[in-house]
GROMACS .gro file of C-alpha atoms in nm:
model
  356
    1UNK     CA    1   0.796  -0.389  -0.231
    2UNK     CA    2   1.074  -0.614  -0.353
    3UNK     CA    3   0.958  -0.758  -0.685
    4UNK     CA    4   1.076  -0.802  -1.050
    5UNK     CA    5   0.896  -0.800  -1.390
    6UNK     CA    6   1.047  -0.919  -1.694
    7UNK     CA    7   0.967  -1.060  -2.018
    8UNK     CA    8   1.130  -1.400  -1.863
    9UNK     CA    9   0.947  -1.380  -1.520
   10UNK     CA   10   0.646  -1.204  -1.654
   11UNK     CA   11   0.447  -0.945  -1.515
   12UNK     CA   12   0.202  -1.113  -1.220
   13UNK     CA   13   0.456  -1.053  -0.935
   14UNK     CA   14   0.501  -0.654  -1.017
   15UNK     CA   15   0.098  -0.658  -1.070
   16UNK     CA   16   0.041  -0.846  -0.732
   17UNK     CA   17   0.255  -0.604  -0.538
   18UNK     CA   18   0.041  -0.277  -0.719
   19UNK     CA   19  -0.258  -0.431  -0.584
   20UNK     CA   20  -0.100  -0.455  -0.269
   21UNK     CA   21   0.016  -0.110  -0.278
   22UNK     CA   22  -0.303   0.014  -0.383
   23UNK     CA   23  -0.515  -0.118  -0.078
   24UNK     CA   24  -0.232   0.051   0.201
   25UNK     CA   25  -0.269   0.344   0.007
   26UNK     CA   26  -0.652   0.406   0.132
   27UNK     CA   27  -0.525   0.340   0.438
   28UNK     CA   28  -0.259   0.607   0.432
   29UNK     CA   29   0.077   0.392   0.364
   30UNK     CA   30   0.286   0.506   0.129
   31UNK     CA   31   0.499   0.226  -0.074
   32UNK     CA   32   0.866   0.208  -0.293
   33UNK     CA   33   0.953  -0.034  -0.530
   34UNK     CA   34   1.248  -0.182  -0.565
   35UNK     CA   35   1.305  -0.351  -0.824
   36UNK     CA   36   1.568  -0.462  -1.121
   37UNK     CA   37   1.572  -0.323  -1.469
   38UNK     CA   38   1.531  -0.646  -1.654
   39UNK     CA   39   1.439  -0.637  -2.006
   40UNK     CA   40   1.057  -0.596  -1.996
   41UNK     CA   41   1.058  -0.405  -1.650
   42UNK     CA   42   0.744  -0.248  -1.585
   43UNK     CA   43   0.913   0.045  -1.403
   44UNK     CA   44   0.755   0.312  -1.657
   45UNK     CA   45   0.397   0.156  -1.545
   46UNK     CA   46   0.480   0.156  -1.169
   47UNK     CA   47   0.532   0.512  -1.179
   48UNK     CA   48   0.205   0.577  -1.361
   49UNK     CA   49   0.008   0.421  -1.048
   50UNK     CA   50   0.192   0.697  -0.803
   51UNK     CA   51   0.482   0.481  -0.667
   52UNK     CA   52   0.871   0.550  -0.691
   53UNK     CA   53   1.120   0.310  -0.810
   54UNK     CA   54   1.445   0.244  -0.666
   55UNK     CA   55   1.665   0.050  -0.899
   56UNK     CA   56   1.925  -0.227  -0.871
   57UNK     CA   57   2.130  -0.248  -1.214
   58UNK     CA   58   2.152  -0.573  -1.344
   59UNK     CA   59   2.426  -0.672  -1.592
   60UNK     CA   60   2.241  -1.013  -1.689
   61UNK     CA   61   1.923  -1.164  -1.600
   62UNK     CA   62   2.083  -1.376  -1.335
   63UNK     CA   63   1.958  -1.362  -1.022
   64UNK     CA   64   2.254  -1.341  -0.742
   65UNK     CA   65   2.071  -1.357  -0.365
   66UNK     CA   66   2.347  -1.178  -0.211
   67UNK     CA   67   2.413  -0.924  -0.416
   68UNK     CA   68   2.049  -0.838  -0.479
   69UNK     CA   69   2.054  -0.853  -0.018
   70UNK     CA   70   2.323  -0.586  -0.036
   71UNK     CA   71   2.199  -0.368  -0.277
   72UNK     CA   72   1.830  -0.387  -0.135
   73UNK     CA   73   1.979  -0.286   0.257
   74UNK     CA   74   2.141  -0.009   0.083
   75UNK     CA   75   1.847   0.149  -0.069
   76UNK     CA   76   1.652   0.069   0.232
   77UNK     CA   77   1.920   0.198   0.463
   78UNK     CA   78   1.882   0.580   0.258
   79UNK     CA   79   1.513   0.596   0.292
   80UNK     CA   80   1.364   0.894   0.422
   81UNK     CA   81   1.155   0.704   0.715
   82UNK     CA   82   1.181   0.410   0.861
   83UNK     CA   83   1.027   0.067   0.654
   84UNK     CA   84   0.714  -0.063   0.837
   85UNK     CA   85   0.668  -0.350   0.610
   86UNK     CA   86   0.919  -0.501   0.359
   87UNK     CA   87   0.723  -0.721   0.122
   88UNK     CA   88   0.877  -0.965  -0.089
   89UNK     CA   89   0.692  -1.125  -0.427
   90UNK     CA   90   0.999  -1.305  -0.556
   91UNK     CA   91   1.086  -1.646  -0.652
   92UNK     CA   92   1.508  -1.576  -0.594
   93UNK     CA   93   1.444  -1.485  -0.242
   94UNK     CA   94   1.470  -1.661   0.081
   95UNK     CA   95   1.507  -1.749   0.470
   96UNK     CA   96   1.886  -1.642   0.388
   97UNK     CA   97   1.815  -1.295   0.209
   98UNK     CA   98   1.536  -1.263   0.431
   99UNK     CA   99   1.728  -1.286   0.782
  100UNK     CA  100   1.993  -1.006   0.636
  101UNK     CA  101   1.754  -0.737   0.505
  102UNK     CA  102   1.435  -0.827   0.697
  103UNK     CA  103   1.543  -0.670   1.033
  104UNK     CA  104   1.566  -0.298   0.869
  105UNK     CA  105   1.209  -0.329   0.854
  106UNK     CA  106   0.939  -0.337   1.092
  107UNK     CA  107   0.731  -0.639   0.963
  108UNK     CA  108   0.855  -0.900   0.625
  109UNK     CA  109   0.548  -1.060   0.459
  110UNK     CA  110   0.616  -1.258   0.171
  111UNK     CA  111   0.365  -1.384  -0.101
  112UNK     CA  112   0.507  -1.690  -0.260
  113UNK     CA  113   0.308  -2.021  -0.428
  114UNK     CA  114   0.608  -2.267  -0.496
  115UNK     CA  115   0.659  -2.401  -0.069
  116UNK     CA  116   1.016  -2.481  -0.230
  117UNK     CA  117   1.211  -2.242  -0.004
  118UNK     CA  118   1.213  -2.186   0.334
  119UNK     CA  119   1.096  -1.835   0.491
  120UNK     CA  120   1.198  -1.553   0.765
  121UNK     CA  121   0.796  -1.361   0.761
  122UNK     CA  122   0.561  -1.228   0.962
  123UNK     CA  123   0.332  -1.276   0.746
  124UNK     CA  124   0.307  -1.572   0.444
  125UNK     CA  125   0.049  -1.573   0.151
  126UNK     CA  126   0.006  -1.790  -0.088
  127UNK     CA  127  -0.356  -1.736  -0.286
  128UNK     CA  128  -0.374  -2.059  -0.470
  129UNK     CA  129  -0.563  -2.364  -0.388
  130UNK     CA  130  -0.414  -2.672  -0.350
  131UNK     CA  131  -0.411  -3.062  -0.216
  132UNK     CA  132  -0.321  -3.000   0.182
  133UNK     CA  133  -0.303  -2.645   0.160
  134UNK     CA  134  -0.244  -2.594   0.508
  135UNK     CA  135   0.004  -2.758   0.553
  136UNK     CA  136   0.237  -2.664   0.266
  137UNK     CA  137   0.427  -2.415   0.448
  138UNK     CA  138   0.449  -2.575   0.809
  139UNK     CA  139   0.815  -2.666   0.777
  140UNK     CA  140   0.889  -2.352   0.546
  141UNK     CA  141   0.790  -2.078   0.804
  142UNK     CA  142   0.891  -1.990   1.152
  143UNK     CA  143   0.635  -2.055   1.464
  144UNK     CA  144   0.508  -1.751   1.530
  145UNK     CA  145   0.451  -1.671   1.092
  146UNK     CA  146   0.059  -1.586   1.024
  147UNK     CA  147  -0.013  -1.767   0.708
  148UNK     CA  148  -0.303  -1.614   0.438
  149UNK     CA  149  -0.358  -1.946   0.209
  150UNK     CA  150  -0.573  -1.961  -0.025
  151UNK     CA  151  -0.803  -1.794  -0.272
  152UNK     CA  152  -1.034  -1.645   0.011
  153UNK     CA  153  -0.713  -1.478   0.057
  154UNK     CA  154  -0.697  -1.298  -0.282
  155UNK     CA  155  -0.535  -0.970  -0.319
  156UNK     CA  156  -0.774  -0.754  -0.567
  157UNK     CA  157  -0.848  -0.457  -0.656
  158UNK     CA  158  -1.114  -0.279  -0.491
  159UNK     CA  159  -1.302  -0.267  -0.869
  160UNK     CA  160  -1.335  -0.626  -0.834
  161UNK     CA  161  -1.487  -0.612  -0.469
  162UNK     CA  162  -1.756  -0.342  -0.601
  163UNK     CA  163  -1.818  -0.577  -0.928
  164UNK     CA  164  -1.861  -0.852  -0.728
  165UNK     CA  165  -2.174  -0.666  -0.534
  166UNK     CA  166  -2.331  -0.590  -0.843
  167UNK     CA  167  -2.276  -0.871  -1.018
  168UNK     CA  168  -2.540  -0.998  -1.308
  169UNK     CA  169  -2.641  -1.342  -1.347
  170UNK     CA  170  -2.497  -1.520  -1.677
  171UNK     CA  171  -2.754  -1.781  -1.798
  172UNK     CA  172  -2.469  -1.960  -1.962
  173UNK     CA  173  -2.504  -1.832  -2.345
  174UNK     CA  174  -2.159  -1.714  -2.478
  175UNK     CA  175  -2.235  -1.370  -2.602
  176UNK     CA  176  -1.877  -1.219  -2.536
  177UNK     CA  177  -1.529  -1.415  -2.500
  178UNK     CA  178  -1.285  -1.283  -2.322
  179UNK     CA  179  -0.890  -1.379  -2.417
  180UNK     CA  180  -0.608  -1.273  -2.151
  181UNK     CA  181  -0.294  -1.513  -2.129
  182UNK     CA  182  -0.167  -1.279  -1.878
  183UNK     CA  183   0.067  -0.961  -1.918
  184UNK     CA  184   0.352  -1.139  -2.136
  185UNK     CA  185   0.203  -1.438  -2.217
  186UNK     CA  186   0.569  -1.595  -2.330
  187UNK     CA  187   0.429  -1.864  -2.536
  188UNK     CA  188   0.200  -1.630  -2.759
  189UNK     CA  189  -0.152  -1.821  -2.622
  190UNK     CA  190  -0.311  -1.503  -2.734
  191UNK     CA  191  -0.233  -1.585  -3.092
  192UNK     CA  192  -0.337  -1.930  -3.100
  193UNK     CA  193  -0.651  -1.866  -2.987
  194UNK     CA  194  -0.719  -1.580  -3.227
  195UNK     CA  195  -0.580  -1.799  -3.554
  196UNK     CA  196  -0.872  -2.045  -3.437
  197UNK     CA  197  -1.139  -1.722  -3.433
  198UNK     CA  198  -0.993  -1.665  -3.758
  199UNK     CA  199  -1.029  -1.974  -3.871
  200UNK     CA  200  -1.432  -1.949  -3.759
  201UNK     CA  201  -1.641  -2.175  -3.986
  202UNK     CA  202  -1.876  -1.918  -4.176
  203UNK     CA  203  -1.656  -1.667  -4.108
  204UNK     CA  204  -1.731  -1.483  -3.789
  205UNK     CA  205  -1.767  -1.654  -3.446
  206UNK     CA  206  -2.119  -1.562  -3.308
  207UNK     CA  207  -2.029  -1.360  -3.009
  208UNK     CA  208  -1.805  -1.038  -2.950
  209UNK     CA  209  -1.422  -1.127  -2.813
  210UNK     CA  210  -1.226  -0.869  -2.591
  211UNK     CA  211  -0.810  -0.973  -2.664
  212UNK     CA  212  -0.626  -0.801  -2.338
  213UNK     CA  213  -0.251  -0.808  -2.328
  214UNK     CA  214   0.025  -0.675  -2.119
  215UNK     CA  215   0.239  -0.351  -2.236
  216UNK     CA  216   0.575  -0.583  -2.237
  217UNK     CA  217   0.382  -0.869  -2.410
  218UNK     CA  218   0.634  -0.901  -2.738
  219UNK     CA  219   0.360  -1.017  -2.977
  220UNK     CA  220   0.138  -0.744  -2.967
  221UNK     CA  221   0.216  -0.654  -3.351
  222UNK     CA  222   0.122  -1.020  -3.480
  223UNK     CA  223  -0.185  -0.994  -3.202
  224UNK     CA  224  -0.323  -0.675  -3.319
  225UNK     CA  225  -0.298  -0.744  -3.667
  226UNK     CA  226  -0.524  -1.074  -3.579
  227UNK     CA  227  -0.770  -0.861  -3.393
  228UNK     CA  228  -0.796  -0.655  -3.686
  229UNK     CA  229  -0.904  -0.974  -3.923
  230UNK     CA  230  -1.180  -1.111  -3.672
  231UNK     CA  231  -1.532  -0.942  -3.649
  232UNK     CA  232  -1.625  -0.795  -3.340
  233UNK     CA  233  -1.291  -0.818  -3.185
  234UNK     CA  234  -1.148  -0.566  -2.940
  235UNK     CA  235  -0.792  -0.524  -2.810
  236UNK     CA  236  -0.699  -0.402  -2.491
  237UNK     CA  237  -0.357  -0.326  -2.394
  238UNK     CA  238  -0.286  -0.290  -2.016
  239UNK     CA  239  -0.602  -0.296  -1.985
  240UNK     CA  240  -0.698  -0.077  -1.651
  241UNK     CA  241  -1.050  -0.215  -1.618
  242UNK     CA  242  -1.051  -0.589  -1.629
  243UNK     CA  243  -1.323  -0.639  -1.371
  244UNK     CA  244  -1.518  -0.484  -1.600
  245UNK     CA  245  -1.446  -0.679  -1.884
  246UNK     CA  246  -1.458  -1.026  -1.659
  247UNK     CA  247  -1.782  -0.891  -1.545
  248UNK     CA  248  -1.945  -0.853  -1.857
  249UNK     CA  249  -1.778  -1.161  -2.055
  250UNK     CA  250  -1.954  -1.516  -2.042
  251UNK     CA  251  -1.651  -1.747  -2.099
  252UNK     CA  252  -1.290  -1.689  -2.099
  253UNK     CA  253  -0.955  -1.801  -2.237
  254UNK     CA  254  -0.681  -1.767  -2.017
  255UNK     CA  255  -0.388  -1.861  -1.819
  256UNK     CA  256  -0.353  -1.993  -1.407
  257UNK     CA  257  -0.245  -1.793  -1.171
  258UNK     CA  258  -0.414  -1.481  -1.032
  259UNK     CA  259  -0.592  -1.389  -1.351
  260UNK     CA  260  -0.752  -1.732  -1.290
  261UNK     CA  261  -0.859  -1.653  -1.005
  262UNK     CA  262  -1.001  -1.322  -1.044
  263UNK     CA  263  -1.198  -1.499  -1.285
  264UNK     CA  264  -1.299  -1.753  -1.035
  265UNK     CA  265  -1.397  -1.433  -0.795
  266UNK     CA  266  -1.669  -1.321  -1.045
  267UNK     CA  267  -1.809  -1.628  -1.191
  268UNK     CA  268  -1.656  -1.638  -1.495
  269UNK     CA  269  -1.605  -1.959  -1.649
  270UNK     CA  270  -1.283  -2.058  -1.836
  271UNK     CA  271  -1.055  -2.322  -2.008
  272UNK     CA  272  -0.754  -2.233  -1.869
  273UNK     CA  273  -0.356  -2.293  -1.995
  274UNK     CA  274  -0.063  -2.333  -1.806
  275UNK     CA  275   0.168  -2.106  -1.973
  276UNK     CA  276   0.453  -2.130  -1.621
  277UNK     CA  277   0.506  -2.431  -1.422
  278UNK     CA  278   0.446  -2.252  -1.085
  279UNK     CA  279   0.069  -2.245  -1.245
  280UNK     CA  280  -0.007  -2.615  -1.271
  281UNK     CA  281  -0.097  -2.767  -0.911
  282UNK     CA  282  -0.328  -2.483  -0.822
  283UNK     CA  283  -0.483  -2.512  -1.200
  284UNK     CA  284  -0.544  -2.907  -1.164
  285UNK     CA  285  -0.669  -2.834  -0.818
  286UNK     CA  286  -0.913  -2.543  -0.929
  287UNK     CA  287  -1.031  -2.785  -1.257
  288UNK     CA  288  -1.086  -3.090  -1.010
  289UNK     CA  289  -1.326  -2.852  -0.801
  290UNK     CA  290  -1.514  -2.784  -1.138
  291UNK     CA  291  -1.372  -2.435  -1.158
  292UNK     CA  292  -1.224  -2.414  -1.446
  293UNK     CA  293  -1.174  -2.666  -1.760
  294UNK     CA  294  -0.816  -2.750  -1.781
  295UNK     CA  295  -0.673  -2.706  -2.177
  296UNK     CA  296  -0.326  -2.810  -2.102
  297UNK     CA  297   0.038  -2.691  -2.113
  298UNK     CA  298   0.091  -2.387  -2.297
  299UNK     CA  299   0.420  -2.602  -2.518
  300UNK     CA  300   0.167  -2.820  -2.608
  301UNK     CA  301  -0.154  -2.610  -2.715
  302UNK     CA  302  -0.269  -2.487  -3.063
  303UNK     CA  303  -0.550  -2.351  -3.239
  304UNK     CA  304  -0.707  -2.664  -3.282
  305UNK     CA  305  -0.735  -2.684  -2.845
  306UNK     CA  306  -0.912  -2.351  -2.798
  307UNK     CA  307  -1.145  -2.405  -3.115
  308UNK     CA  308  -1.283  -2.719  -2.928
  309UNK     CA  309  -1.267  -2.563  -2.592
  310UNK     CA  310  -1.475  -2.314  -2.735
  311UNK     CA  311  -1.721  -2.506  -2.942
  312UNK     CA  312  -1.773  -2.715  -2.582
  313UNK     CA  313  -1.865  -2.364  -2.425
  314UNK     CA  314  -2.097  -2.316  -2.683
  315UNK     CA  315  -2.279  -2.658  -2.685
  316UNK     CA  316  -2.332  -2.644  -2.269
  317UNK     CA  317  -2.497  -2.328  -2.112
  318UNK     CA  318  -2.560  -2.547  -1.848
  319UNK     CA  319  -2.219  -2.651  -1.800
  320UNK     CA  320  -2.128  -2.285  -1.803
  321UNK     CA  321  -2.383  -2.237  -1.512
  322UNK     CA  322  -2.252  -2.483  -1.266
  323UNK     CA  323  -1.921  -2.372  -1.348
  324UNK     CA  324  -1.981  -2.025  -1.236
  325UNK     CA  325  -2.081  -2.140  -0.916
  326UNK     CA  326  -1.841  -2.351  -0.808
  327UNK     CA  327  -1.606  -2.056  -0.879
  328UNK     CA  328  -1.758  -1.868  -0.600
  329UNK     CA  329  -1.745  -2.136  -0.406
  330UNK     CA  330  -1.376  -2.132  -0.409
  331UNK     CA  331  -1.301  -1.841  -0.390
  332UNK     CA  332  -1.577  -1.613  -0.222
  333UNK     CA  333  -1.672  -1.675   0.176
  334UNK     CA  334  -1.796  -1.339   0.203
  335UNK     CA  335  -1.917  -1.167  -0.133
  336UNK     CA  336  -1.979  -0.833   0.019
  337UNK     CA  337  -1.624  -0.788   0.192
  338UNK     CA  338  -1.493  -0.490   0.069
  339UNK     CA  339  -1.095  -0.540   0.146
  340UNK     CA  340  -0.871  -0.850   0.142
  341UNK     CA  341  -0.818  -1.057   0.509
  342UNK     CA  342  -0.417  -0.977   0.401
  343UNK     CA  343  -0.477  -0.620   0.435
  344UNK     CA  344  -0.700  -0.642   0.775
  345UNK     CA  345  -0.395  -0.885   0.869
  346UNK     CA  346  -0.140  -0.614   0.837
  347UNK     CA  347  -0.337  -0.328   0.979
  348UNK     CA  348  -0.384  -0.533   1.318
  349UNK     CA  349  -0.006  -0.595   1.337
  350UNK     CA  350   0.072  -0.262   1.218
  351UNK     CA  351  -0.189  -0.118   1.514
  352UNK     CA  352  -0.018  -0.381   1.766
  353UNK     CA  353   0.342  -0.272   1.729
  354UNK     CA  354   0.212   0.134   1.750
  355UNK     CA  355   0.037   0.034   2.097
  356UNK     CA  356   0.344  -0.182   2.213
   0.00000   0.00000   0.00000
């Protein structure tokens, strides 16, 4: 797994790639991570979930393609067995670093959402919806590439595929928020939309709110001490369980991306804030569909924005409703699959080149 985490870059490509890691692991394939040690690096984490790191030392945050190709062939040259799959989650990368360290591997598959850069894959995924999806990539990708697009595509957890199965109905009353900006949320959503909970008139908003924020995110001081001031207010930090908490929540706050869409998986509804720029097509799209409500950029948001997105929630249970199912819609073509179509993707190739 080639992927960096930084407070900069944030912490959805690292957390895509565990997921990853997590499914090949039932089926008995071991991963490494490679990765740079960027302030904010979620090494320490990466460990926790079983998986080595391999390191390449970084004396800025700038991101040099060759150098970063050389010092990846190197660690992949000294590895113990030979690499089935190399899997790349990075925005630096491309066809170039691709062509020089994708042939010490069996299979490349790359996950990627910006079609800005062309690709040397097996395998291309992109989980966001868009305007012409399928053919975003057709110039991008060699012939023979399998592409994954979409959010019936989504790599999750297998929490979220057993939540899914059991999943109760919401009737559209807000009786517990849910607030997650994702894991460093750079532009501090999280504490915009706690000053407006503080700011609650009579004092205490009438429902219970679970905060959730990333290990690396740098405001959990001023965040916590919020959470502390607001009734009924939980915080989570790395929070191991959130299809549990989107499960049992009736309307979110959060960010694009594939929080959003996990969201979108179990019928949550949410006004959701683009907090990166790679987030905005697929958020527009998803709001168009009736998804999501849109709140705007994250440089442009305040308190004032989530009070009113909130006070909407509250006024339209049946709003709520419809939302929730045009989420599945999006996102679910089978809601008892218990493993993502990437994963089944891989296993077949992995299967083919044994037999070959």
């Amino acid at each position: 797994m080639r992927t960096d985490a930084s407070t900069l870059i944030g912490t959805g490509h690292v957390m895509r790639c565990l997921t990853l890691a997590d499914s090949l692991r039932e089926h008995g394939v071991d991963s490494i991570f490679v990765c740079r040690r960027l302030s904010g690096h979620l090494g320490e984490y990466i460990r926790t979930k079983g998986y080595s790191v391999e390191w390449i030392e970084s004396k800025n945050d700038q991101f040099r393609p060759e150098e970063d190709a050389i010092s990846t062939k190197a660690i992949l040259e000294k590895a113990a067995q030979p690499v089935d799959w190399l899997i790349v989650d990075h925005y630096g990368i491309d066809r170039m670093w691709e062509a020089k360290v994708g042939p010490l591997a069996g299979r490349l598959l790359v996950i990627d959402d910006l079609a800005n850069r062309p690709h040397k894959c097996d395998i291309l995924v992109d989980q966001n919806a868009y305007d012409r999806m399928e053919t975003r990539y057709v110039e991008l990708v060699p012939p023979g590439c399998v592409q994954l697009l979409g959010p019936r595509c989504l790599l999750l957890r297998p929490t979220f595929y057993e939540a899914r199965r059991s999943l109760r109905m919401r009737d559209g009353i807000v009786k517990k928020l849910l607030v997650f900006f994702g894991g460093s949320d750079p532009t501090n959503e999280t504490a915009k939309a706690l000053r407006a909970l503080a700011q609650w008139p009579g004092g205490a908003p009438p429902f219970h709110t679970e905060v959730v924020v990333g290990s690396s995110n740098p405001f959990r001081q001023e965040i916590a001490s919020l959470c502390a001031r607001i009734p009924h207010t939980m915080l989570h930090v790395q929070a191991e369980n959130m299809a549990e908490l989107i499960s049992q929540a009736d309307y979110a706050l959060g960010a694009g991306g594939v929080a959003m869409w996990e969201r979108c998986y179990l019928g949550l509804p949410s006004a959701v804030t683009v907090v990166a720029d790679n987030q905005a097509a697929s958020v527009r799209y998803a709001a168009q569909q009736g998804a999501v409500t849109f709140t705007g950029n994250g440089a442009d948001s305040n308190e004032t924005v989530y009070a009113e997105a909130i006070s909407r929630a509250l006024e339209s249970p049946q709003a709520l409703t419809e939302m929730t199912h045009k989420a599945f819609n999006l996102t679910a073509s089978d809601p008892l699959r218990m493993e993502s179509p990437i994963i089944a993707t891989m296993m077949q190739m992995m299967n083919e080149d044994t037999t070959s």
